Coordinates of C-alpha atoms in Angstrom, one line a residue:
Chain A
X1 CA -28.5 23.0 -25.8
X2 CA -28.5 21.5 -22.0
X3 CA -31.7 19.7 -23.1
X4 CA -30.4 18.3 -26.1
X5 CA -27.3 16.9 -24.2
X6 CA -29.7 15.7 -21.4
X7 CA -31.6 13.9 -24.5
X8 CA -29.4 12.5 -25.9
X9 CA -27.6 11.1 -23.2
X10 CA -31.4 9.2 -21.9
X11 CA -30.9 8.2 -25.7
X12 CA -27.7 6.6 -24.8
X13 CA -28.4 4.9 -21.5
X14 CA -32.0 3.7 -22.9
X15 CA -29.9 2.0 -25.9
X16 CA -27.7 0.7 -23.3
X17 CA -30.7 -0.6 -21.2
X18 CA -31.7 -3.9 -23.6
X19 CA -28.2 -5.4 -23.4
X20 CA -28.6 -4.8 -19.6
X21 CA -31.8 -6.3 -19.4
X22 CA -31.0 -9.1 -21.7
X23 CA -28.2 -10.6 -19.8
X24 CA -28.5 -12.9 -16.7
X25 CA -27.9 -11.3 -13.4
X26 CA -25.8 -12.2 -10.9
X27 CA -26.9 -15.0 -8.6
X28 CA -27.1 -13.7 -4.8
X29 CA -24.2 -15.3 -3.7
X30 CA -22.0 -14.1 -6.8
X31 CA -23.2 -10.3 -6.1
X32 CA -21.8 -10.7 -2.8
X33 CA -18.9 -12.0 -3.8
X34 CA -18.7 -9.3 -6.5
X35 CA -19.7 -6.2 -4.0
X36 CA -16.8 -7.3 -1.9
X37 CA -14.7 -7.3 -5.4
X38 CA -15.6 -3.9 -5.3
X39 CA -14.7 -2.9 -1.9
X40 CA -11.8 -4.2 -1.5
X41 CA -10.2 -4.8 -4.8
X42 CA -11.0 -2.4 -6.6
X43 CA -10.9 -0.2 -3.7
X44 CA -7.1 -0.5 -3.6
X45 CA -6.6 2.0 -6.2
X46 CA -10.1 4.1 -6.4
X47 CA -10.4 4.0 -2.7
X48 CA -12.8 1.7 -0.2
X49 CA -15.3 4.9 -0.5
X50 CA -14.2 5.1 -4.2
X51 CA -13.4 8.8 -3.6
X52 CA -10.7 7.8 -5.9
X53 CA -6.7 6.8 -5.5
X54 CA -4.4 6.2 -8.0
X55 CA -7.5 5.3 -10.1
X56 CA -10.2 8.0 -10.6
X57 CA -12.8 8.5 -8.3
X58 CA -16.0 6.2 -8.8
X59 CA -19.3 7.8 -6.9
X60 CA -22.2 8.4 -8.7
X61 CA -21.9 11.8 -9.9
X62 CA -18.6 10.8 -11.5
X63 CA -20.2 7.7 -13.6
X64 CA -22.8 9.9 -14.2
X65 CA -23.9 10.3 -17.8
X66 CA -21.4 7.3 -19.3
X67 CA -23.1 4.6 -20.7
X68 CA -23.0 1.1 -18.8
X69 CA -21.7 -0.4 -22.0
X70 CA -18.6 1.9 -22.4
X71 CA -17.7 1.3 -18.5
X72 CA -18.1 -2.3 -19.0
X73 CA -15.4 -2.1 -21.6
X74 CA -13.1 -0.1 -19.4
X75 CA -13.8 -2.5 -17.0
X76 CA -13.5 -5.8 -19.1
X77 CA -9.9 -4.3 -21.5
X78 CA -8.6 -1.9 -19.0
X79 CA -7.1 1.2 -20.3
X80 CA -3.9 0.4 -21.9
X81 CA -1.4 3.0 -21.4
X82 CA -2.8 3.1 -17.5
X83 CA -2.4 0.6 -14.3
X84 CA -6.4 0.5 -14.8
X85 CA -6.2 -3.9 -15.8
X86 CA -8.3 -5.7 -17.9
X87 CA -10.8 -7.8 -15.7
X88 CA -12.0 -10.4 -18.3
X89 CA -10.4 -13.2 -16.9
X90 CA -12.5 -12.5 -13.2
X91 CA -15.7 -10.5 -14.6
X92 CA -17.8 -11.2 -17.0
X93 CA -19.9 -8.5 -19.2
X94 CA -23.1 -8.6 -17.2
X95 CA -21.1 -9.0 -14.0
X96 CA -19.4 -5.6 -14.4
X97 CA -22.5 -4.4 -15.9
X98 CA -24.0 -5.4 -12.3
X99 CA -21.0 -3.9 -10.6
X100 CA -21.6 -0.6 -12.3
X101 CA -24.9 0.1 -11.5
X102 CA -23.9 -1.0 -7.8
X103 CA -21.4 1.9 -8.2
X104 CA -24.3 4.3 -9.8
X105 CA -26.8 3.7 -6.3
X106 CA -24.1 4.5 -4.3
X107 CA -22.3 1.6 -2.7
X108 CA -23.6 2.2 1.0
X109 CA -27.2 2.4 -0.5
Chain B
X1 CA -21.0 -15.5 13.2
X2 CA -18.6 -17.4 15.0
X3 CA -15.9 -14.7 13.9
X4 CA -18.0 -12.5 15.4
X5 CA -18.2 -13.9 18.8
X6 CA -14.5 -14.9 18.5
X7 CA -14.3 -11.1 17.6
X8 CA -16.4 -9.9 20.9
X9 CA -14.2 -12.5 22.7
X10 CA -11.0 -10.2 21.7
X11 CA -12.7 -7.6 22.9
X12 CA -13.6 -9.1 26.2
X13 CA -10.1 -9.9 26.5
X14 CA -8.4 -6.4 25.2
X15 CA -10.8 -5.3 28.1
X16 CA -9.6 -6.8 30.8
X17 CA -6.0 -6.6 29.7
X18 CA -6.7 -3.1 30.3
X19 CA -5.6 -2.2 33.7
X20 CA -2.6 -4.0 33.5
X21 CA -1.3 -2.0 30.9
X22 CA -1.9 1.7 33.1
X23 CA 0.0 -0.3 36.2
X24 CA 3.0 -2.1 34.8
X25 CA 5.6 0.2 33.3
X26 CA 6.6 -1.6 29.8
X27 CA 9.0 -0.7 26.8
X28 CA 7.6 -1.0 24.0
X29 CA 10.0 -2.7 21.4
X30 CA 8.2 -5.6 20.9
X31 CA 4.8 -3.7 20.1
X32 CA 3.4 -3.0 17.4
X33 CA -0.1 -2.6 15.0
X34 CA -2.5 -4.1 12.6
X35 CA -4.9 -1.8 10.8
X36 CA -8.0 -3.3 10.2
X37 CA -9.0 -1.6 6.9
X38 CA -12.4 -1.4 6.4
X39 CA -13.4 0.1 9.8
X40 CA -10.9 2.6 10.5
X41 CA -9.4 0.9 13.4
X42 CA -5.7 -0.5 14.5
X43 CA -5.5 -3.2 17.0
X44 CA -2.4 -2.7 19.7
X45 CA -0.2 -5.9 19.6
X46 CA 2.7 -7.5 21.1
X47 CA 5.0 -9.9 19.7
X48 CA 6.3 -11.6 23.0
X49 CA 3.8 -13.2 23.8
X50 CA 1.7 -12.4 20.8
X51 CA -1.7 -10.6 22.2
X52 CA -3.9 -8.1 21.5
X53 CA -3.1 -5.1 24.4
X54 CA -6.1 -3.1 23.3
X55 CA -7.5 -1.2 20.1
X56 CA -7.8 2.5 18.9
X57 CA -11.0 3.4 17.0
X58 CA -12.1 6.5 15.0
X59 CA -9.3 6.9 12.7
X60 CA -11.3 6.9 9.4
X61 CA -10.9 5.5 5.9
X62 CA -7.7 3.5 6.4
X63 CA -8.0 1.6 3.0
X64 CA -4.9 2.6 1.9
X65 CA -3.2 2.5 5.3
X66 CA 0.0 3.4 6.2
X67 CA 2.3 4.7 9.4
X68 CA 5.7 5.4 10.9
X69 CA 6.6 5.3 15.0
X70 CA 8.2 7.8 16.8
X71 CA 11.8 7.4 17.8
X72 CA 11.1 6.4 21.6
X73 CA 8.8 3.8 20.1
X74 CA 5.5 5.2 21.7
X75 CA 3.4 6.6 19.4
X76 CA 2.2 5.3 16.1
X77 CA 1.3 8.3 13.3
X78 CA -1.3 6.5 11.2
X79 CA -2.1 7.9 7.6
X80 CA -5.7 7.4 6.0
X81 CA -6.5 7.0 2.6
X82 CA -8.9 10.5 3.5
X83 CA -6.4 12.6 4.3
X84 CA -6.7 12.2 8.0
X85 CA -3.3 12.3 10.2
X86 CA -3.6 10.4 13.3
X87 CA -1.3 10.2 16.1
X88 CA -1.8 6.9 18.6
X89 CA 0.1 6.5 21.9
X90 CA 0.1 3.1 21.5
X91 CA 1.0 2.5 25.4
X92 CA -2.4 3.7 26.5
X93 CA -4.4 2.6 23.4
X94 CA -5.3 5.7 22.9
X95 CA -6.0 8.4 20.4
X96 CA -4.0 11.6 20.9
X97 CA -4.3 13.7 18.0
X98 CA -6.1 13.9 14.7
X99 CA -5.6 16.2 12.0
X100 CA -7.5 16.1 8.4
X101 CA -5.0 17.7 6.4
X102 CA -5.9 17.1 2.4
X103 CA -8.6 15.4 1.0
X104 CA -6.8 11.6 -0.1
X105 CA -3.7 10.8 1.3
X106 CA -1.8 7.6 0.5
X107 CA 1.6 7.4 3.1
X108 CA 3.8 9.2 5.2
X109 CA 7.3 9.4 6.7
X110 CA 9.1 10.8 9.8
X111 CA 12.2 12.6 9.2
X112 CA 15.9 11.2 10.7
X113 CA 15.4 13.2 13.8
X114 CA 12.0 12.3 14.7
X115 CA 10.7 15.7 14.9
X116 CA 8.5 16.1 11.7
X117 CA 5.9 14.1 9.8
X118 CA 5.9 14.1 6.2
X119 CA 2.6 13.0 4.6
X120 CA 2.2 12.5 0.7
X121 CA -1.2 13.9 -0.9
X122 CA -3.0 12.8 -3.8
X123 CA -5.5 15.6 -3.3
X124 CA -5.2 18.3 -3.2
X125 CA -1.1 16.7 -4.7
X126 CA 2.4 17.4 -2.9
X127 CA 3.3 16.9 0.2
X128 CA 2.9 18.4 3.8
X129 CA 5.0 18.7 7.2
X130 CA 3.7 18.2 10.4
X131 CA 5.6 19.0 14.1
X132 CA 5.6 15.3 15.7
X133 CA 4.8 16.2 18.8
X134 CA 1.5 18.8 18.3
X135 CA 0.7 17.5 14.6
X136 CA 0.9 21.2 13.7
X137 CA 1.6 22.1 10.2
X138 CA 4.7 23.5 9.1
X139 CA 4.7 23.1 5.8
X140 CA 3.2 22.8 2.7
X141 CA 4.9 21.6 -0.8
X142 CA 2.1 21.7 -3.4
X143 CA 3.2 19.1 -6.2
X144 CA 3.0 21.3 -9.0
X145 CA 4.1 20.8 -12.6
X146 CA 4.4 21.8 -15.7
X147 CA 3.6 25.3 -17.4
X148 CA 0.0 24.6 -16.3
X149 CA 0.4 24.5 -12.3
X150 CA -1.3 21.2 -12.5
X151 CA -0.5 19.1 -9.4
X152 CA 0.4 15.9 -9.5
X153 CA -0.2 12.6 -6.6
X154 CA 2.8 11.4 -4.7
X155 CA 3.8 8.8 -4.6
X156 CA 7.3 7.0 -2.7
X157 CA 7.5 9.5 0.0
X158 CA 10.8 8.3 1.9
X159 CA 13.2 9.9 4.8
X160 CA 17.0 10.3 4.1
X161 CA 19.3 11.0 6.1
X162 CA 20.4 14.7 6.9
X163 CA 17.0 15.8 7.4
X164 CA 15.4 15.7 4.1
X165 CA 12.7 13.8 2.3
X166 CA 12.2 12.5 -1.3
X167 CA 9.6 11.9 -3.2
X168 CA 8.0 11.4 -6.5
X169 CA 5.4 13.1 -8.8
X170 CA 3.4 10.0 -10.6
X171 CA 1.7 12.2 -13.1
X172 CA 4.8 14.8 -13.7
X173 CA 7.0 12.0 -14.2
X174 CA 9.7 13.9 -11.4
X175 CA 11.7 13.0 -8.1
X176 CA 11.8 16.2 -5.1
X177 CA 14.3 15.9 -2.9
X178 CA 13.5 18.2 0.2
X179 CA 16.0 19.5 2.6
X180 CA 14.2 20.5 5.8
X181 CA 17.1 22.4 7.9
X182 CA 14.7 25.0 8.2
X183 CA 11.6 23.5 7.9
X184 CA 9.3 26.2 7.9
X185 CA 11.3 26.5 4.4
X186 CA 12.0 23.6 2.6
X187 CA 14.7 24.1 0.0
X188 CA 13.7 21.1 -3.0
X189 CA 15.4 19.8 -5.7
X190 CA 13.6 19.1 -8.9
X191 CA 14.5 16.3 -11.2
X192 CA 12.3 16.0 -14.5
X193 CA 11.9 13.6 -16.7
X194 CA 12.6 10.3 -14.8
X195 CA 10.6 8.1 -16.6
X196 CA 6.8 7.5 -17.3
X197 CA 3.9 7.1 -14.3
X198 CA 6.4 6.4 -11.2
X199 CA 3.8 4.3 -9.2
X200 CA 6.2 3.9 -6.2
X201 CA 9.7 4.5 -4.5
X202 CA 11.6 3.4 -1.9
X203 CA 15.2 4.0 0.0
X204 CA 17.7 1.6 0.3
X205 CA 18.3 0.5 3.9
X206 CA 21.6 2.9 4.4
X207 CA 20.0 5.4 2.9
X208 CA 22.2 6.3 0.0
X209 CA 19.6 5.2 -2.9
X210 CA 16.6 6.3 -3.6
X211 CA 14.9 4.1 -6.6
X212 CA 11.2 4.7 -8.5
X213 CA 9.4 2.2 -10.1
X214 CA 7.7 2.8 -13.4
X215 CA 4.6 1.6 -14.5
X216 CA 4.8 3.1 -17.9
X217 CA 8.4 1.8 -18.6
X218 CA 10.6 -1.0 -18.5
X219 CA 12.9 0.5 -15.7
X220 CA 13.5 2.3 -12.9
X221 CA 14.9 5.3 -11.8
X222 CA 17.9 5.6 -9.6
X223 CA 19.5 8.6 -7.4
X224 CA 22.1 8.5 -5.4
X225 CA 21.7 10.6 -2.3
X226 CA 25.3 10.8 -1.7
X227 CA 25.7 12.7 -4.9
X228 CA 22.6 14.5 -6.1
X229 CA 24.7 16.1 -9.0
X230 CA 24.8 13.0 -10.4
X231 CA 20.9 13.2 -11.4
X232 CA 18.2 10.5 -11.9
X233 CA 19.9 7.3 -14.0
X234 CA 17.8 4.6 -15.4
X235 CA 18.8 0.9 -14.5
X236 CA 17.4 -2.1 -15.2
X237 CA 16.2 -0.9 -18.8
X238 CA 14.1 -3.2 -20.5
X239 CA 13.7 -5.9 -18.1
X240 CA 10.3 -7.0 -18.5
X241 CA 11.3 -7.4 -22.6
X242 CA 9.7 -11.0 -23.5
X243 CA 6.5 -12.5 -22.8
X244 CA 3.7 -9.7 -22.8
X245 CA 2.3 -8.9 -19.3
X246 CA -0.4 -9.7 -17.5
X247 CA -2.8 -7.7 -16.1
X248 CA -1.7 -6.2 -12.9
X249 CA -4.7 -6.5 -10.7
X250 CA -2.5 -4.9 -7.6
X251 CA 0.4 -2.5 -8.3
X252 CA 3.1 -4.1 -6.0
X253 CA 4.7 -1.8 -3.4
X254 CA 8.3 -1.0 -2.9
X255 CA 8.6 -0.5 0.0
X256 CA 9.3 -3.5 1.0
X257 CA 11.5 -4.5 -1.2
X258 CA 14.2 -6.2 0.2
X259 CA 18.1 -6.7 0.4
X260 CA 19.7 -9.5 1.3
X261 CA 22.9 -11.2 0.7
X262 CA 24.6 -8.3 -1.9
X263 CA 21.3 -8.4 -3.9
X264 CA 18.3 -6.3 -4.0
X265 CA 14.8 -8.8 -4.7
X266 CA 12.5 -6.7 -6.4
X267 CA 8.4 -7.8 -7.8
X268 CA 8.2 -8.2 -11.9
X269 CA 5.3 -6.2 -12.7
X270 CA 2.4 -8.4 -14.7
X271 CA 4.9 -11.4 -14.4
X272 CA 5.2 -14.6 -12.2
X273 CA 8.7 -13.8 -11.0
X274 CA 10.9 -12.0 -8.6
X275 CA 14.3 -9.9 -10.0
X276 CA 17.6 -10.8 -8.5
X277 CA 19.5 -7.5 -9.0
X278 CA 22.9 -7.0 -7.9
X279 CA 23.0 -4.5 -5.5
X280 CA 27.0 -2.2 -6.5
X281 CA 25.9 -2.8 -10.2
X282 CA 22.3 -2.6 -10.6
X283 CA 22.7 -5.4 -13.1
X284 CA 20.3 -8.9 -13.5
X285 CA 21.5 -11.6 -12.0
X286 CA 18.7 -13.8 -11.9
X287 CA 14.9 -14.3 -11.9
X288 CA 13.3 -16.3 -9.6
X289 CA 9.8 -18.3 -10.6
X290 CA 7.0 -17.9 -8.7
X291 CA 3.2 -18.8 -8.2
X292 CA 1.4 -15.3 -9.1
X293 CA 2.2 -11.2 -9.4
X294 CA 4.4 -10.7 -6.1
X295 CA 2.7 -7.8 -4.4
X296 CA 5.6 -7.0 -1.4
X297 CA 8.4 -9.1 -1.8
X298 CA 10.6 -8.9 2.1
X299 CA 13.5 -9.9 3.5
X300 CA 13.5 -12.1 6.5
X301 CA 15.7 -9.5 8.8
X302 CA 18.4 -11.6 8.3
X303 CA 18.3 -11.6 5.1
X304 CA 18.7 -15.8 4.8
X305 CA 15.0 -16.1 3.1
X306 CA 12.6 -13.8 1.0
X307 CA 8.6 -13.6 1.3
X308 CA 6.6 -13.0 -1.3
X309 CA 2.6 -12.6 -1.4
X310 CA 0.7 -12.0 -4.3
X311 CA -1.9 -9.5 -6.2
X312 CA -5.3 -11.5 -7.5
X313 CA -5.8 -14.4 -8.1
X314 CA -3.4 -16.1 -6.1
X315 CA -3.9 -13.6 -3.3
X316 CA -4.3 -16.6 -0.7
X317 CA -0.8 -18.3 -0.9
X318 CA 2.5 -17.0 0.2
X319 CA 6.4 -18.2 -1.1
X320 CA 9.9 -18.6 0.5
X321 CA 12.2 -18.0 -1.2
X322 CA 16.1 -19.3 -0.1
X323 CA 18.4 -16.7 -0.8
X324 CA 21.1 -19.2 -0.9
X325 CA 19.8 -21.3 -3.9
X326 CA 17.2 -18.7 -5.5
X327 CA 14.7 -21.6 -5.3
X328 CA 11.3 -21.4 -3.5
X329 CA 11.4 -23.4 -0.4
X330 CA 8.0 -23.8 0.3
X331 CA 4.6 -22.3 -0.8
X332 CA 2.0 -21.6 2.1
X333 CA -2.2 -21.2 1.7
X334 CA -2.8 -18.7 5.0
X335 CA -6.1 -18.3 3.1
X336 CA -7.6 -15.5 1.0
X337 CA -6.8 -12.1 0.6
X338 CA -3.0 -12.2 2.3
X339 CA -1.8 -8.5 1.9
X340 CA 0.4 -7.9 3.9
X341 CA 2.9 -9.2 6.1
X342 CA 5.8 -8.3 8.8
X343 CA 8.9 -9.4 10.2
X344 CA 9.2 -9.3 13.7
X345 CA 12.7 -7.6 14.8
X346 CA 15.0 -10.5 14.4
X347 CA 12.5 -12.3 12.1
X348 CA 11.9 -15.6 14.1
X349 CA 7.9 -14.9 13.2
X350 CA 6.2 -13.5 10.3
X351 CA 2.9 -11.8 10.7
X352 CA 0.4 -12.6 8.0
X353 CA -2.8 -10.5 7.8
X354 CA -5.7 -12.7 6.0
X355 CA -8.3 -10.5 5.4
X356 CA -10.9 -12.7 3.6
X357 CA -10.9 -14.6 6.7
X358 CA -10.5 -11.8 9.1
X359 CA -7.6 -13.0 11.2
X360 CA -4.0 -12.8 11.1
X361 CA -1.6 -16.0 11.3
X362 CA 1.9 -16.0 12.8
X363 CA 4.7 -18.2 11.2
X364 CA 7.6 -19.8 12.5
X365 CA 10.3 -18.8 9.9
X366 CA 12.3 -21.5 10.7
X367 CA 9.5 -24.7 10.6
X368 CA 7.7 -22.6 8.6
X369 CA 5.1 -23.7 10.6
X370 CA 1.6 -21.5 11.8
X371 CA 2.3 -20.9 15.4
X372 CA -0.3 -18.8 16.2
X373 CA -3.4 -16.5 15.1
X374 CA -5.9 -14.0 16.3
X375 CA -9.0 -12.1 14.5
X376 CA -8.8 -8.9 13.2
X377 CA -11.7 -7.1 11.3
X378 CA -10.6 -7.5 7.5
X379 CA -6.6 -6.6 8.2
X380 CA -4.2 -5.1 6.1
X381 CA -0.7 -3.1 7.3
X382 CA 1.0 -4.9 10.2
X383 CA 3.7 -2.5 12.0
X384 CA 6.4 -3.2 14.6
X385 CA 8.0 -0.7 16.3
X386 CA 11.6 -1.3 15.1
X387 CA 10.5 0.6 11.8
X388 CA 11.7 3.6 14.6
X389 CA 15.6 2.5 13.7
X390 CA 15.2 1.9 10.4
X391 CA 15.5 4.5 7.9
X392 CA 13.6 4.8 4.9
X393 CA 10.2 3.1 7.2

């Protein structure tokens, strides 16, 4: 049962991978600008260490097993119902794609 | 770079102001601190003649940083966002105590008679009290709800007067009042049903009200401490009806909010605009337009002007408003990331912290001029003493 979970979530991230792969990354200067995003702005609800806040905690064992796409949308629409905002007007799609693996190594990695 | 060396220059300096500061006998009303966020750090300041007096390390993750003085104005208890309580003599620059006493902490208060320290828990939820003077615990008030026992964060922890303590449960939707007579055993009050995800609180300056914003609702929640049997009322109902809202990128805080002249001046949440709200009747009596989401909106101490800074993206300006004419006076660009600032005592200078530029800029509040600034690692809270006298800070 475990391994069937296990498959199907590689399934999941390796379907997730091409739209990764496809889309430009981040020039240098724009992934600093967007690790400090992450820090500090988005750090002032899920913490600086993203042990979480007012917002859920965001280490790697919590993003664990959710695809990039589906975080991308949380990240991009926000959660209605929730103070979680939608970021679309200061990320876009392969920026918080970028953002999330950042957050999947561990940001002091 | 250069902030750097400017940086080691501050320390250079905090250095050799050092032996002045064990020689010279000095009150300490015009002290203060500025937590520099990222580093777990708070620098000692004065306001006289604006300096750095030194700088008190090791106090962990103070990303969501918050702290109260003690009545004689000496020491500064500084809460971090890890759950760590630290007590600062802020004479001696030094580090007296530290406690870790949850796992993710957001805020604290000290009660009328200076003798405890309340802190408000996210994790493990509810809220604790410490003894002031040995940081020993004397209490804990797990924030439990519900048929459950699921705990729920706190949020807009506040002192009132006659040695209690109120606070609010963002998940259970509920305000606790506390009365800590005998603190070892805290006798709370429980009101339910206040209104969806309270996100903040704060107590008016003469401690009668206690109000909690909602996230979830157009509203607040309102109880008068004078007159718990009253229960929670709602005011303010359905003021953000209109023009949807925008994302909120920064819930404001409350704390600051301010009263001046009869009214109460109060952020819009996702709108460009601070409430005017009549203070006796709670009502709306105007809406001032500004340039972003206000984030704190303060008070000059006496109460002639308002300041207003703003969540993302207009996170580098700052406005004035004139109480007199509800008009803003003048709109200032200290620079990126402005989040927070303070009045000193009788509000002749404000104290900006800029943390994108790492430094914090000092305005005259009457020119409206920058008199003055100094680097500080990425800053955020600034503190003054006075918060001793005041209640509800």
């Amino acid at each position: 049962m475990r391994s069937v979970l296990l498959l199907a979530l590689a399934l999941a991230v390796t379907a997730a991978a091409p739209a990764w792969a496809g889309d430009p990354i981040p020039s240098p200067a724009r992934q600093s600008e967007l690790d400090y995003i992450l820090r500090q702005d988005c750090g002032s609800c899920h913490g600086m260490t993203f042990k979480g806040g007012l917002g859920s905690p965001l280490l790697p064992e919590h993003l664990e097993g959710k695809a990039g796409d589906a975080l991308a949308d949380v990240v991009l629409d926000g959660i209605p119902g929730t103070p979680m905002p939608p970021w679309r007007s200061l990320l876009t799609q392969p920026e918080a794609l970028w953002m999330i693996e950042r957050l999947r190594r561990g940001l002091d990695q | 770079m250069i902030a750097k060396l400017l940086y080691s220059g501050l320390v250079a300096a905090t250095l050799l102001a050092a032996p002045a500061l064990a020689g010279e006998p000095r009150g300490t009303n015009d002290m203060g601190i500025v937590v520099e966020r990222a580093i777990g750090k708070v620098l000692v300041v004065e306001t006289t003649n604006r300096t750095v007096l030194g700088e008190v390390e090791g106090l962990g993750d103070l990303s969501h940083a918050a702290a109260v003085f003690s009545r004689d104005g000496r020491y500064a208890y500084v809460f971090g966002r890890d759950g760590g309580l630290s007590k600062v003599d802020i004479l001696t620059s030094t580090l007296v105590k530290r406690v870790m006493q949850a796992g993710n902490s957001i805020g604290g208060s000290i009660s009328q008679d200076g003798k405890f320290i309340a802190v408000q828990n996210y994790e493990p939820g509810g809220v604790k009290i410490f003894d002031a003077v040995t940081l020993d615990q004397l209490a804990d008030i797990p924030a439990t709800y519900g048929e459950g026992g699921a705990r729920s964060k706190v949020v807009g922890l506040a002192d009132a007067p006659g040695k209690r303590f109120v606070w609010t449960l963002y998940e259970a939707g509920e305000i606790w009042v506390a009365d800590l007579a005998d603190p070892k055993n805290p006798q709370v009050r429980k009101f339910k049903n206040v209104g969806r995800q309270p996100y903040d609180g704060l107590i008016t300056p003469d401690g009668r009200w206690y109000i909690a914003g909602l996230f979830g609702e157009d509203g607040l929640a309102l109880l008068d401490m004078w007159n718990l049997d009253k229960g929670v009322q709602r005011i303010l109902d359905g003021y953000g009806k209109g023009d949807p809202a925008l994302p909120v990128f920064k819930m404001p805080h409350l704390r600051g909010w301010g009263f001046a002249d009869g009214k109460m001046f109060l952020p819009a949440i996702g709108r460009h605009e601070v409430l005017v709200v009549d203070a006796k009747t709670w009502k709306e009596v105007g809406r001032v337009p500004v340039k972003g989401q206000p984030v704190f909106v303060m008070p000059r101490p006496d109460g002639r002007q308002v300041w207003v800074n703003f969540a993302l993206p207009d996170n580098g300006f700052m406005q004035v408003i004139d109480v007199a004419s509800l008009s803003v006076q003048k709109t200032l660009e200290p620079g990126p990331g402005v989040l927070h600032f303070e009045f000193t005592p009788r509000g002749e200078t404000v104290w900006v912290s800029v943390r994108d530029k790492d430094t914090v800029k000092i305005y005259d509040t009457g020119t409206l001029d920058e008199v003055s600034q100094f680097k500080a690692d990425k800053p955020s809270g600034i503190l003054f003493t006075a918060r001793a006298n005041k209640i509800g800070l």
